[in-house]
mmCIF file of C-alpha atoms in Angstrom:
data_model
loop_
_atom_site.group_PDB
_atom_site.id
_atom_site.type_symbol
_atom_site.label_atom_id
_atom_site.label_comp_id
_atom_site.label_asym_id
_atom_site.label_seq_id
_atom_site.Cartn_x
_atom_site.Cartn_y
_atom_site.Cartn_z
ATOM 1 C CA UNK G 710 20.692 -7.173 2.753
ATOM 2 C CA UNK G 711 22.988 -6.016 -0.092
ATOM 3 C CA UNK G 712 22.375 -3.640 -2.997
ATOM 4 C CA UNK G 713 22.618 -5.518 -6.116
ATOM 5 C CA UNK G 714 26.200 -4.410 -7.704
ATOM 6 C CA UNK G 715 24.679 -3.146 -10.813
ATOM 7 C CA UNK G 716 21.788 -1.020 -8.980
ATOM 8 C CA UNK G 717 21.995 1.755 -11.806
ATOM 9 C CA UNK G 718 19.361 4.329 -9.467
ATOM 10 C CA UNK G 719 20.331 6.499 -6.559
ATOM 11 C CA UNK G 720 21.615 5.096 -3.390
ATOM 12 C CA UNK G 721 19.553 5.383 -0.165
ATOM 13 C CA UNK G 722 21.280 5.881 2.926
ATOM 14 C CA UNK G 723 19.634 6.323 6.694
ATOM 15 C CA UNK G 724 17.959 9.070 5.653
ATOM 16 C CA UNK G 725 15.537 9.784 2.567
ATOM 17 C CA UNK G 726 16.641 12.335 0.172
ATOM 18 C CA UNK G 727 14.522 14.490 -2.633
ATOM 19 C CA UNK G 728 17.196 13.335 -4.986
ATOM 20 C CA UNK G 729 16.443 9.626 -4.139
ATOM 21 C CA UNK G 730 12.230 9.950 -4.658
ATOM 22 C CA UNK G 731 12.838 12.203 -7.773
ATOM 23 C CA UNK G 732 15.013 9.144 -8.844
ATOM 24 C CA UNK G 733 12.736 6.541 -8.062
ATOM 25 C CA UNK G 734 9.736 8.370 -9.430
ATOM 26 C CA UNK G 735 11.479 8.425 -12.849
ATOM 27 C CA UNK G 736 12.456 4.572 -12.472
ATOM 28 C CA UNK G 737 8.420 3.759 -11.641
ATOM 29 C CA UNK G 738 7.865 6.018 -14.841
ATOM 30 C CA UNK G 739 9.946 3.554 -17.004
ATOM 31 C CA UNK G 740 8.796 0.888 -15.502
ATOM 32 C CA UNK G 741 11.891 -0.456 -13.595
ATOM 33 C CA UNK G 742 11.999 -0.958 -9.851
ATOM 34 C CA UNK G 743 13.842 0.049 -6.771
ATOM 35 C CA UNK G 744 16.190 -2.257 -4.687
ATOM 36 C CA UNK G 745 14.519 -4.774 -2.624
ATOM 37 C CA UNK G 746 16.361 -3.501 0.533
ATOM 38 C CA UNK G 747 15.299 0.216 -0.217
ATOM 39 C CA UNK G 748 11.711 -0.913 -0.267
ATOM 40 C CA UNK G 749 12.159 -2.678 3.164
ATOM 41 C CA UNK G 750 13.958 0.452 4.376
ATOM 42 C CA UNK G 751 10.824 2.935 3.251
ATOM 43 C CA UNK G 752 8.561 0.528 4.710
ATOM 44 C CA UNK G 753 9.928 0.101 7.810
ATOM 45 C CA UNK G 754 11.089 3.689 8.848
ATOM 46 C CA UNK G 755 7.006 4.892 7.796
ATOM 47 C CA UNK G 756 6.539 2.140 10.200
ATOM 48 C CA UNK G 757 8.175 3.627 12.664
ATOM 49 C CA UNK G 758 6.746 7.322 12.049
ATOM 50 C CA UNK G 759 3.172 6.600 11.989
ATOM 51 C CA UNK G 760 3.074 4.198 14.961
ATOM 52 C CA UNK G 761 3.756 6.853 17.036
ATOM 53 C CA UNK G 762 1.512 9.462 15.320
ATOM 54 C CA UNK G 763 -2.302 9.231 16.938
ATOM 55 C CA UNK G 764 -5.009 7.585 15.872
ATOM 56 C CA UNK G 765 -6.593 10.933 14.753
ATOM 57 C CA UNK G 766 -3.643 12.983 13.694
ATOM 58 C CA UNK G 767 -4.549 16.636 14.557
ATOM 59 C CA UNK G 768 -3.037 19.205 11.889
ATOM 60 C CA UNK G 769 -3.630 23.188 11.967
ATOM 61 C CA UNK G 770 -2.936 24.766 9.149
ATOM 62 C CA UNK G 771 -0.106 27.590 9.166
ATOM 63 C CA UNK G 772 0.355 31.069 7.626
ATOM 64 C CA UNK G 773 1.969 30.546 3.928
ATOM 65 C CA UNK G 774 1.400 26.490 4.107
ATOM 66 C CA UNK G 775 -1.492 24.773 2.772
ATOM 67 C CA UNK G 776 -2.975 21.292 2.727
ATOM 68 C CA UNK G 777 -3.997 19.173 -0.613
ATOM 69 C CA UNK G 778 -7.026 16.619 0.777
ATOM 70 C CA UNK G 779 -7.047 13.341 -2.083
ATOM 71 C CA UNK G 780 -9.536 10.821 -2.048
ATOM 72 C CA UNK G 781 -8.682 7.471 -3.740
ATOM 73 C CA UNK G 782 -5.508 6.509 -5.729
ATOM 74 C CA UNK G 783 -6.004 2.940 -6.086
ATOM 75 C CA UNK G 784 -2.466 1.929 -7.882
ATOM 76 C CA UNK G 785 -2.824 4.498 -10.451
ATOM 77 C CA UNK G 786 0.401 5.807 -10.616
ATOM 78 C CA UNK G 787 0.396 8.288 -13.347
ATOM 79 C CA UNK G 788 -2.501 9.770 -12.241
ATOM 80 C CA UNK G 789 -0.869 10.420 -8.960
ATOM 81 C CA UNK G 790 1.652 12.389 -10.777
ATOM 82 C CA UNK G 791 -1.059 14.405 -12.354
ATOM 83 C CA UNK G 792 -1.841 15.385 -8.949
ATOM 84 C CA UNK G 793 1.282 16.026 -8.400
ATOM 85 C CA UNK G 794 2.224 18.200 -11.263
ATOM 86 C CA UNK G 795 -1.027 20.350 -10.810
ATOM 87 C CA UNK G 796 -1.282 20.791 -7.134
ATOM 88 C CA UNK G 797 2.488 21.068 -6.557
ATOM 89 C CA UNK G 798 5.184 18.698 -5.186
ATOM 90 C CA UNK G 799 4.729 18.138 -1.442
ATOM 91 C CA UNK G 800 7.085 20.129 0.641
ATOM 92 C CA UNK G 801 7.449 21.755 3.932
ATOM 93 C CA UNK G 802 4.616 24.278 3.114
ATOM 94 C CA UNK G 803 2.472 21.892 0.623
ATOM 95 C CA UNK G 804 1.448 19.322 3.038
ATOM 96 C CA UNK G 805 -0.746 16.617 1.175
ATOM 97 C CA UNK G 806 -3.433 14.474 3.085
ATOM 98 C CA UNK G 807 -3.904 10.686 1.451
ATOM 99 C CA UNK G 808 -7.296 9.380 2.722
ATOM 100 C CA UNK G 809 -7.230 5.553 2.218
ATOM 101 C CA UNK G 810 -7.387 3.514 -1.023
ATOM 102 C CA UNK G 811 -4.166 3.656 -1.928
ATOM 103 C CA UNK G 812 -3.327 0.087 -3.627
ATOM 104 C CA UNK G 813 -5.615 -2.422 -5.439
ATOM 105 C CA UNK G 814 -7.219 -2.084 -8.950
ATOM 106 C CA UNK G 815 -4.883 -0.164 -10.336
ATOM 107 C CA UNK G 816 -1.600 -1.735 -11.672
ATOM 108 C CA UNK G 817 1.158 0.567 -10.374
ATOM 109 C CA UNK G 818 0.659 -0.282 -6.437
ATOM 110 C CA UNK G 819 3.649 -0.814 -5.142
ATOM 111 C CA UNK G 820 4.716 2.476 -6.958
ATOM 112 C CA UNK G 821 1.970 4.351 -5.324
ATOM 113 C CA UNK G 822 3.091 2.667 -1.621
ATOM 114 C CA UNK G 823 5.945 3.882 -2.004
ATOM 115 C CA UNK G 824 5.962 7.207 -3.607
ATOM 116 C CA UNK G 825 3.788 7.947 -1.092
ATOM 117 C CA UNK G 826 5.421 6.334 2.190
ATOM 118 C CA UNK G 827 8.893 7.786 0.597
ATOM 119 C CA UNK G 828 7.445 11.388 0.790
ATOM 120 C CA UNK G 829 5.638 11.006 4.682
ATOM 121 C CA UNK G 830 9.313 9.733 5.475
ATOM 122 C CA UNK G 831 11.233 13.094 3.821
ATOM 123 C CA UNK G 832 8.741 15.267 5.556
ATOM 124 C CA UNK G 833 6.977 13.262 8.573
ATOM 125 C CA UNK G 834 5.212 16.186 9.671
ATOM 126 C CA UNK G 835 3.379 17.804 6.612
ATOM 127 C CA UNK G 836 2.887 14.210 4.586
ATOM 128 C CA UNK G 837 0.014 12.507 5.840
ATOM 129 C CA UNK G 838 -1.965 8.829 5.280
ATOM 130 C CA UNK G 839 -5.472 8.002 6.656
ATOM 131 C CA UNK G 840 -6.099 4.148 6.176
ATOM 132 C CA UNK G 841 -8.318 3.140 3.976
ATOM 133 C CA UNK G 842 -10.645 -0.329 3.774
ATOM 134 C CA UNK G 843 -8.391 -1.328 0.913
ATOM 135 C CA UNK G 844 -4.900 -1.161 3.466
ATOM 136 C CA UNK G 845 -6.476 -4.125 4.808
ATOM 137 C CA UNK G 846 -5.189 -8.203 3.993
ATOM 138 C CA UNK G 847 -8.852 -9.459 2.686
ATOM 139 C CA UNK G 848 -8.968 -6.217 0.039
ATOM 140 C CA UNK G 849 -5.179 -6.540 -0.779
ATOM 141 C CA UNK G 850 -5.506 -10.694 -1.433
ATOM 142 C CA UNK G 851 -8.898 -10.119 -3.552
ATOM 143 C CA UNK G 852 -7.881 -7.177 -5.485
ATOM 144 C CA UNK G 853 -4.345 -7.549 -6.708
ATOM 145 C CA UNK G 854 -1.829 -5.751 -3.837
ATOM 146 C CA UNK G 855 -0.863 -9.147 -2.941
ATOM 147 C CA UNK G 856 -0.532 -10.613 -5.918
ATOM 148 C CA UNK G 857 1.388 -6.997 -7.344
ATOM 149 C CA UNK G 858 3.941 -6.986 -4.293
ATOM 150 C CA UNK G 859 4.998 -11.393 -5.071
ATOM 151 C CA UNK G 860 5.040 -10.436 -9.135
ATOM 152 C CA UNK G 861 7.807 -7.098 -8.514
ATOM 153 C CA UNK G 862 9.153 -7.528 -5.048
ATOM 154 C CA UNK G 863 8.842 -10.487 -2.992
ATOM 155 C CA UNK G 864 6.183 -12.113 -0.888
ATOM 156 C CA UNK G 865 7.774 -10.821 2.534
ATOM 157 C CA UNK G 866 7.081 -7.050 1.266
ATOM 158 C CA UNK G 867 3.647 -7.377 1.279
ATOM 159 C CA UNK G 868 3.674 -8.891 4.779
ATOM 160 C CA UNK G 869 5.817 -5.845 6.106
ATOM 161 C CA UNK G 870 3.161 -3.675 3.631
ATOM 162 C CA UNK G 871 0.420 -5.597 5.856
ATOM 163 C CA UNK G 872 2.173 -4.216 8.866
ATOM 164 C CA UNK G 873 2.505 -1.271 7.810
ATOM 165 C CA UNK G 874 -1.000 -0.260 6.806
ATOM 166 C CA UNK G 875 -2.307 -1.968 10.334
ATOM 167 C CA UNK G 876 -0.171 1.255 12.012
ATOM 168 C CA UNK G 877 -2.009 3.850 9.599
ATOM 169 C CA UNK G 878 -4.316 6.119 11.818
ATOM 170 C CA UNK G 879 -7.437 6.600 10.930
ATOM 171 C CA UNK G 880 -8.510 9.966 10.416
ATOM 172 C CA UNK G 881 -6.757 13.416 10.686
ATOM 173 C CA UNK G 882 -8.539 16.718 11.995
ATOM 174 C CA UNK G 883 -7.960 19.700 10.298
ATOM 175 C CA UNK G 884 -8.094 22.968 11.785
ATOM 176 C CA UNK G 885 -10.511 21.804 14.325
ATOM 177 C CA UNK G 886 -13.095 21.906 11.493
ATOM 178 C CA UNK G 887 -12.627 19.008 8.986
ATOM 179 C CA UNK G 888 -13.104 15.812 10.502
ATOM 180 C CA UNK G 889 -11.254 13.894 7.528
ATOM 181 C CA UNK G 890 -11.744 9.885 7.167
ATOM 182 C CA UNK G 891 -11.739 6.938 4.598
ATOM 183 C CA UNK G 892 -15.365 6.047 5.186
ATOM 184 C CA UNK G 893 -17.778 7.907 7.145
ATOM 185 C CA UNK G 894 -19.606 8.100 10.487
ATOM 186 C CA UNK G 895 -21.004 5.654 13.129
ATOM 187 C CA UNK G 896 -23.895 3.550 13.376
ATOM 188 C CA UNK G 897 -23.999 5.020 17.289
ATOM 189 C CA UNK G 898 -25.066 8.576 17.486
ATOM 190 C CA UNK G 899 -22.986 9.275 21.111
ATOM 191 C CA UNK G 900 -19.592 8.537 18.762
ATOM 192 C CA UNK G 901 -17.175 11.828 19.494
ATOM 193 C CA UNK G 902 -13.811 13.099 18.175
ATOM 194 C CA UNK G 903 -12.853 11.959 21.696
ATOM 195 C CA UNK G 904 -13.631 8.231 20.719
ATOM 196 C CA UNK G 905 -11.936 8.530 17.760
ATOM 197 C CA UNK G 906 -8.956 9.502 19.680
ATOM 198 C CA UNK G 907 -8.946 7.234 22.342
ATOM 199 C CA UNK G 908 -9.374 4.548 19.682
ATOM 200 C CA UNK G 909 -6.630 1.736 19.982
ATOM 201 C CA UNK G 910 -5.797 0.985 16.382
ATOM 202 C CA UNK G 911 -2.975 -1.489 17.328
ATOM 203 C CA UNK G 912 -5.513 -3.786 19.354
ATOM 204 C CA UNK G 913 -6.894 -5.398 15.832
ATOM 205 C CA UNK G 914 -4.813 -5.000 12.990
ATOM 206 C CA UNK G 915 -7.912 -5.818 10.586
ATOM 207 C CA UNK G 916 -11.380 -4.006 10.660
ATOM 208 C CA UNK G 917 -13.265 -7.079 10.940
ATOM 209 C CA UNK G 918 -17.326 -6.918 10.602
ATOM 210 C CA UNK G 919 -18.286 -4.587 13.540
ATOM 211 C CA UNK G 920 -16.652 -1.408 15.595
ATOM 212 C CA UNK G 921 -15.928 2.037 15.277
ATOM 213 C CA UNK G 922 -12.657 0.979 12.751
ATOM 214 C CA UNK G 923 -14.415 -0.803 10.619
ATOM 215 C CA UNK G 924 -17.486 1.784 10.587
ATOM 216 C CA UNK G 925 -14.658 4.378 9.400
ATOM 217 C CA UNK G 926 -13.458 2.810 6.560
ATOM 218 C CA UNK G 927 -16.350 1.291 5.380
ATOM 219 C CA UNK G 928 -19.651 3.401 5.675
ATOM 220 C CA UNK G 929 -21.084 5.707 2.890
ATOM 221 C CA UNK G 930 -23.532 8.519 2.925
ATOM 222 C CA UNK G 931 -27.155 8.494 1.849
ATOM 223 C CA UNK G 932 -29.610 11.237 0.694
ATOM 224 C CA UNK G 933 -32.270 9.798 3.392
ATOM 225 C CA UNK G 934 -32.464 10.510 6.578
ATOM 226 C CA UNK G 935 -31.185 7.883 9.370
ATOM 227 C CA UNK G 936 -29.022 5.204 8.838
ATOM 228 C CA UNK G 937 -29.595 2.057 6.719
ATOM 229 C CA UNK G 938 -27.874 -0.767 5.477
ATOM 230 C CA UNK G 939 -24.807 -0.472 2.902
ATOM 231 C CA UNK G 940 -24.959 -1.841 -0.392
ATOM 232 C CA UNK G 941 -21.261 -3.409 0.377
ATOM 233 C CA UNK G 942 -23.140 -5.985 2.540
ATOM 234 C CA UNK G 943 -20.652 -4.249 5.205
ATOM 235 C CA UNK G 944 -20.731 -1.155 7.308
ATOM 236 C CA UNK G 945 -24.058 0.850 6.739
ATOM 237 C CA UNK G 946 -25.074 4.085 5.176
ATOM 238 C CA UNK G 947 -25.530 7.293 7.003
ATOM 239 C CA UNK G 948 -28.201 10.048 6.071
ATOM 240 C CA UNK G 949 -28.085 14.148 6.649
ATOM 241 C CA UNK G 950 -29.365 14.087 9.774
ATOM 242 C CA UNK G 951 -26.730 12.138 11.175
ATOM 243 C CA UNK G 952 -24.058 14.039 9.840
ATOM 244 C CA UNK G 953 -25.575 17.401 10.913
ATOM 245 C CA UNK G 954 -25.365 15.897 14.819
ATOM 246 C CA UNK G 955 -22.321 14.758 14.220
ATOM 247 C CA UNK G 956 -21.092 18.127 13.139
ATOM 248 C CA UNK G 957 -23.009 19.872 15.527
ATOM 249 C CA UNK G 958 -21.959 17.633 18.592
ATOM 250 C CA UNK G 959 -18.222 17.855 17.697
ATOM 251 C CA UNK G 960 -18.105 21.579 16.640
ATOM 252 C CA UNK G 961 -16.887 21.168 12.986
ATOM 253 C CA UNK G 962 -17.768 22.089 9.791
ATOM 254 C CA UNK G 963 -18.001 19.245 7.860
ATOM 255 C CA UNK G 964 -16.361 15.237 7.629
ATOM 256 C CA UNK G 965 -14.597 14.907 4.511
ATOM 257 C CA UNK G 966 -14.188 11.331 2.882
ATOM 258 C CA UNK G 967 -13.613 9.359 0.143
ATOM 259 C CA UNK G 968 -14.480 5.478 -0.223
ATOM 260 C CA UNK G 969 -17.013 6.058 -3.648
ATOM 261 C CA UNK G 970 -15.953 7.121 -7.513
ATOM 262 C CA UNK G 971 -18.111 10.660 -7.894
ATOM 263 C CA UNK G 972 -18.268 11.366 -11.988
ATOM 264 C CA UNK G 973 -17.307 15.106 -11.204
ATOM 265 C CA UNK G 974 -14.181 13.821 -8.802
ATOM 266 C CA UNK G 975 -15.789 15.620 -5.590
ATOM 267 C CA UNK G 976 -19.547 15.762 -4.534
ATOM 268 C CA UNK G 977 -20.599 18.279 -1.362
ATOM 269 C CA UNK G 978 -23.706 16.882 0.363
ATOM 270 C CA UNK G 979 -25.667 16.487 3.131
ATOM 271 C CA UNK G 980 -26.487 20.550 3.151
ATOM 272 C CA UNK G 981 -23.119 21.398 2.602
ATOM 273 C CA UNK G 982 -21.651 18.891 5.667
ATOM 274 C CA UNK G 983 -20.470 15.991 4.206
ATOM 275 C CA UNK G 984 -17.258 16.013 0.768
ATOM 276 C CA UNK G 985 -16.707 13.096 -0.544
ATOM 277 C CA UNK G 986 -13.476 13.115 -2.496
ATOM 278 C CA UNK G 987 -12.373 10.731 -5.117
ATOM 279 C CA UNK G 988 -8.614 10.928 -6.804
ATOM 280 C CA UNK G 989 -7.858 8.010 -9.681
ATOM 281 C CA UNK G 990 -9.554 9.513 -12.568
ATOM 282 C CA UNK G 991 -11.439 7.314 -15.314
ATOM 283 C CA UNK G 992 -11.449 4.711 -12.319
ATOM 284 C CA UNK G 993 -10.499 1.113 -13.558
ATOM 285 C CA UNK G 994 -9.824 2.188 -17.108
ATOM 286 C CA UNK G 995 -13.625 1.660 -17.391
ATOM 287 C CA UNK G 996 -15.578 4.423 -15.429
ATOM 288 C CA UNK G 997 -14.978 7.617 -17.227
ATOM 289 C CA UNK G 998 -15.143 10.416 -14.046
ATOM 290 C CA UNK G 999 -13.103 12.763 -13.199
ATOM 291 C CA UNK G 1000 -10.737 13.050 -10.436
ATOM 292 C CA UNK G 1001 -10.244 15.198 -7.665
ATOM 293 C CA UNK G 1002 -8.338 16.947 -4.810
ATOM 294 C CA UNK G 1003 -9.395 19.766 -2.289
ATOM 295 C CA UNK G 1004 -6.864 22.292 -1.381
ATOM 296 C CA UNK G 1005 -7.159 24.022 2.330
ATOM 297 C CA UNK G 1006 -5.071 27.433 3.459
ATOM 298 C CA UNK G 1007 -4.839 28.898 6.797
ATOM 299 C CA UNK G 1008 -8.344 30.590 6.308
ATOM 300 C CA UNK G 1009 -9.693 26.631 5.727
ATOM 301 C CA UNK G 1010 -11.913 27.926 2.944
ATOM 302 C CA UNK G 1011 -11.979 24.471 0.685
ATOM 303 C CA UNK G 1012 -10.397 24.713 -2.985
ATOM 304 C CA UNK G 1013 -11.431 22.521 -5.423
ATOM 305 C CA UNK G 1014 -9.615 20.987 -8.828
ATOM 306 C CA UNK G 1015 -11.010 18.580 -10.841
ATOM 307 C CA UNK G 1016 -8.508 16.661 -13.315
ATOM 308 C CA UNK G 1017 -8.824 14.150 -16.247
ATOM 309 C CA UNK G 1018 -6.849 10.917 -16.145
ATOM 310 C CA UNK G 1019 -3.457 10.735 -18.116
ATOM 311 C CA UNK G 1020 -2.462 7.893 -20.426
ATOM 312 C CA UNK G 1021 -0.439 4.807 -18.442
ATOM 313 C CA UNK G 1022 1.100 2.199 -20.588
ATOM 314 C CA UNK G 1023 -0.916 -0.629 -21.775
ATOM 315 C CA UNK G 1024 -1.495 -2.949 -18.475
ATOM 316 C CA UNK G 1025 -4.636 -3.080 -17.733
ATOM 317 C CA UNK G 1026 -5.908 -2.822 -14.018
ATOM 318 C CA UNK G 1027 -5.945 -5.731 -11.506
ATOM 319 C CA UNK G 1028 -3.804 -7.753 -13.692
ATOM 320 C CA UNK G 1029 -2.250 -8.896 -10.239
ATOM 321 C CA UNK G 1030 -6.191 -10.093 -8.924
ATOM 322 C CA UNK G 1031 -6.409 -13.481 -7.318
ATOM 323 C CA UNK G 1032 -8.812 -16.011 -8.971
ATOM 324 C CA UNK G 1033 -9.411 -13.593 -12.281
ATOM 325 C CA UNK G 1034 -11.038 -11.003 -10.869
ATOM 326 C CA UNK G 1035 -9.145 -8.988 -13.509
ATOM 327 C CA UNK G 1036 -12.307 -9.982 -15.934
ATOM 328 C CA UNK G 1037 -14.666 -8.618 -13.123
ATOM 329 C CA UNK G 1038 -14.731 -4.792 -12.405
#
């Protein structure tokens, strides 16, 4: 695949460069896009990186690093930047966690992807993506990915997107003490960190409607005790209790997740056990909350910034939705 002559942007070669994502990200910001065989390149060498990372990636954090947790992006790119520009561009000491939700509903997908895959490809070991229920085909057709990556790219990127998000692991562990995942915990109480890690991701590249894969991206907390059924007609909803045996059982602190807007960008429940964390501010252009991140040093104390949503230009979210969704948030 050629470079089209008059490519005006940085070239990519075998490796990825600072110079080429600084690049891009000013491209995305004027609304022009990156050379088809640069996106299949990004795609496919994340490919290759997290396929061989575990289903649970494991990640301690060092003496003068630190690690920024964010909840939900959903295709808003601008926001992303926000994060970016507050929390401080990811580097070999700012390692950044991505937990799920990175495309649909928001407009600027593809641009999320692949600022995002770009970055966990410059620095593979401090960049880091949890999948979420919306890196799955179902979400993607229904809520605009799809229909984002035909409109800008072609259809054969979203397939190798597809592909790509099937390889994601599933949670990340940090420090031994933050059990960090899209969705939340299991409808079985007997579910360890050691089932999590012998998972095999690669058996079912969807979630389908039972399992311990779809249970993590899907599930939500809930203020009463037990477990009961989710208001998303899939997964179920979790209460306290279970997340204090959890905890207990496993000898961490406290799961973080994402998976729900919270109006304040973060909400700690469940006595102090259970952070949900939400990142694309004023969600859908329509639901006014604050966004979110949680920052973790090498004493794992958890820092938390709130931020407002920035102005985008004027296309309004899932204007790539099948069937008209768009009129339906």
């Amino acid at each position: 695949m050629v470079v089209d002559a008059g490519y005006d942007g940085v070239k990519l070669g075998n490796e990825m460069t600072l110079e080429f994502i600084e690049d891009m990200i000013e491209r995305f910001k004027d609304g022009k896009k990156i050379a088809r065989k640069y996106v299949f390149q990004i795609i496919l060498a994340v490919m290759d990186l997290v396929r061989k990372e575990p289903t649970m990636v494991e990640f301690d954090v060092e003496d003068g690093n630190e690690i920024t947790v964010c909840g939900d992006t959903h295709g808003q790119f601008f926001d992303l930047m926000e994060i970016f520009r507050l929390a401080g561009k990811p580097s070999e000491t700012k390692s950044y966690l991505f937990n799920g939700d990175f495309v649909d509903r928001g407009s600027w997908s593809t641009e999320v992807a692949l600022t995002l895959y770009a970055y966990k490809w410059l620095y593979p070991n401090t960049f880091f993506l949890n999948r979420g229920n919306h890196e799955t085909d179902d979400m993607n057709r229904m809520y605009g990915f799809e229909g984002e990556c035909r409109a800008k790219y072609t259809e054969r990127v979203f397939k190798l997107f597809s592909e790509s998000f099937s390889a994601l692991p599933l949670a990340t562990l940090i420090g031994k003490k933050y059990f960090v995942l899209h969705g939340g915990l299991f409808s079985d109480d007997n579910v360890s960190l050691d089932d999590v890690r012998k998972l095999d991701r690669f058996k079912q590249r969807q979630p389908g409607q039972s399992g311990l894969m779809m249970e993590m991206l899907w599930t939500d907390p809930q203020t009463q005790p037990g477990r009961g059924p989710s208001k998303r007609g899939v997964g179920l909803q979790f209460g306290p209790d279970v997340t204090k045996r959890f905890c207990e059982k496993n000898n961490i602190e406290a799961i973080i997740r994402s998976h729900e807007v919270r109006m304040e960008g973060y909400e700690v429940e469940h006595d102090g056990r259970c952070i949900t964390v939400f990142s694309a501010p004023h969600y859908c252009d329509s639901t006014g909350n604050k966004g979110a991140f949680i920052k973790i040093g090498p004493d794992y104390k958890l820092k938390y910034t709130k931020f407002d949503a920035v102005p985008h230009p004027n296309i309004k979210p899932m204007a790539y939705a099948a069937n008209g969704l768009s009129n339906m948030l």
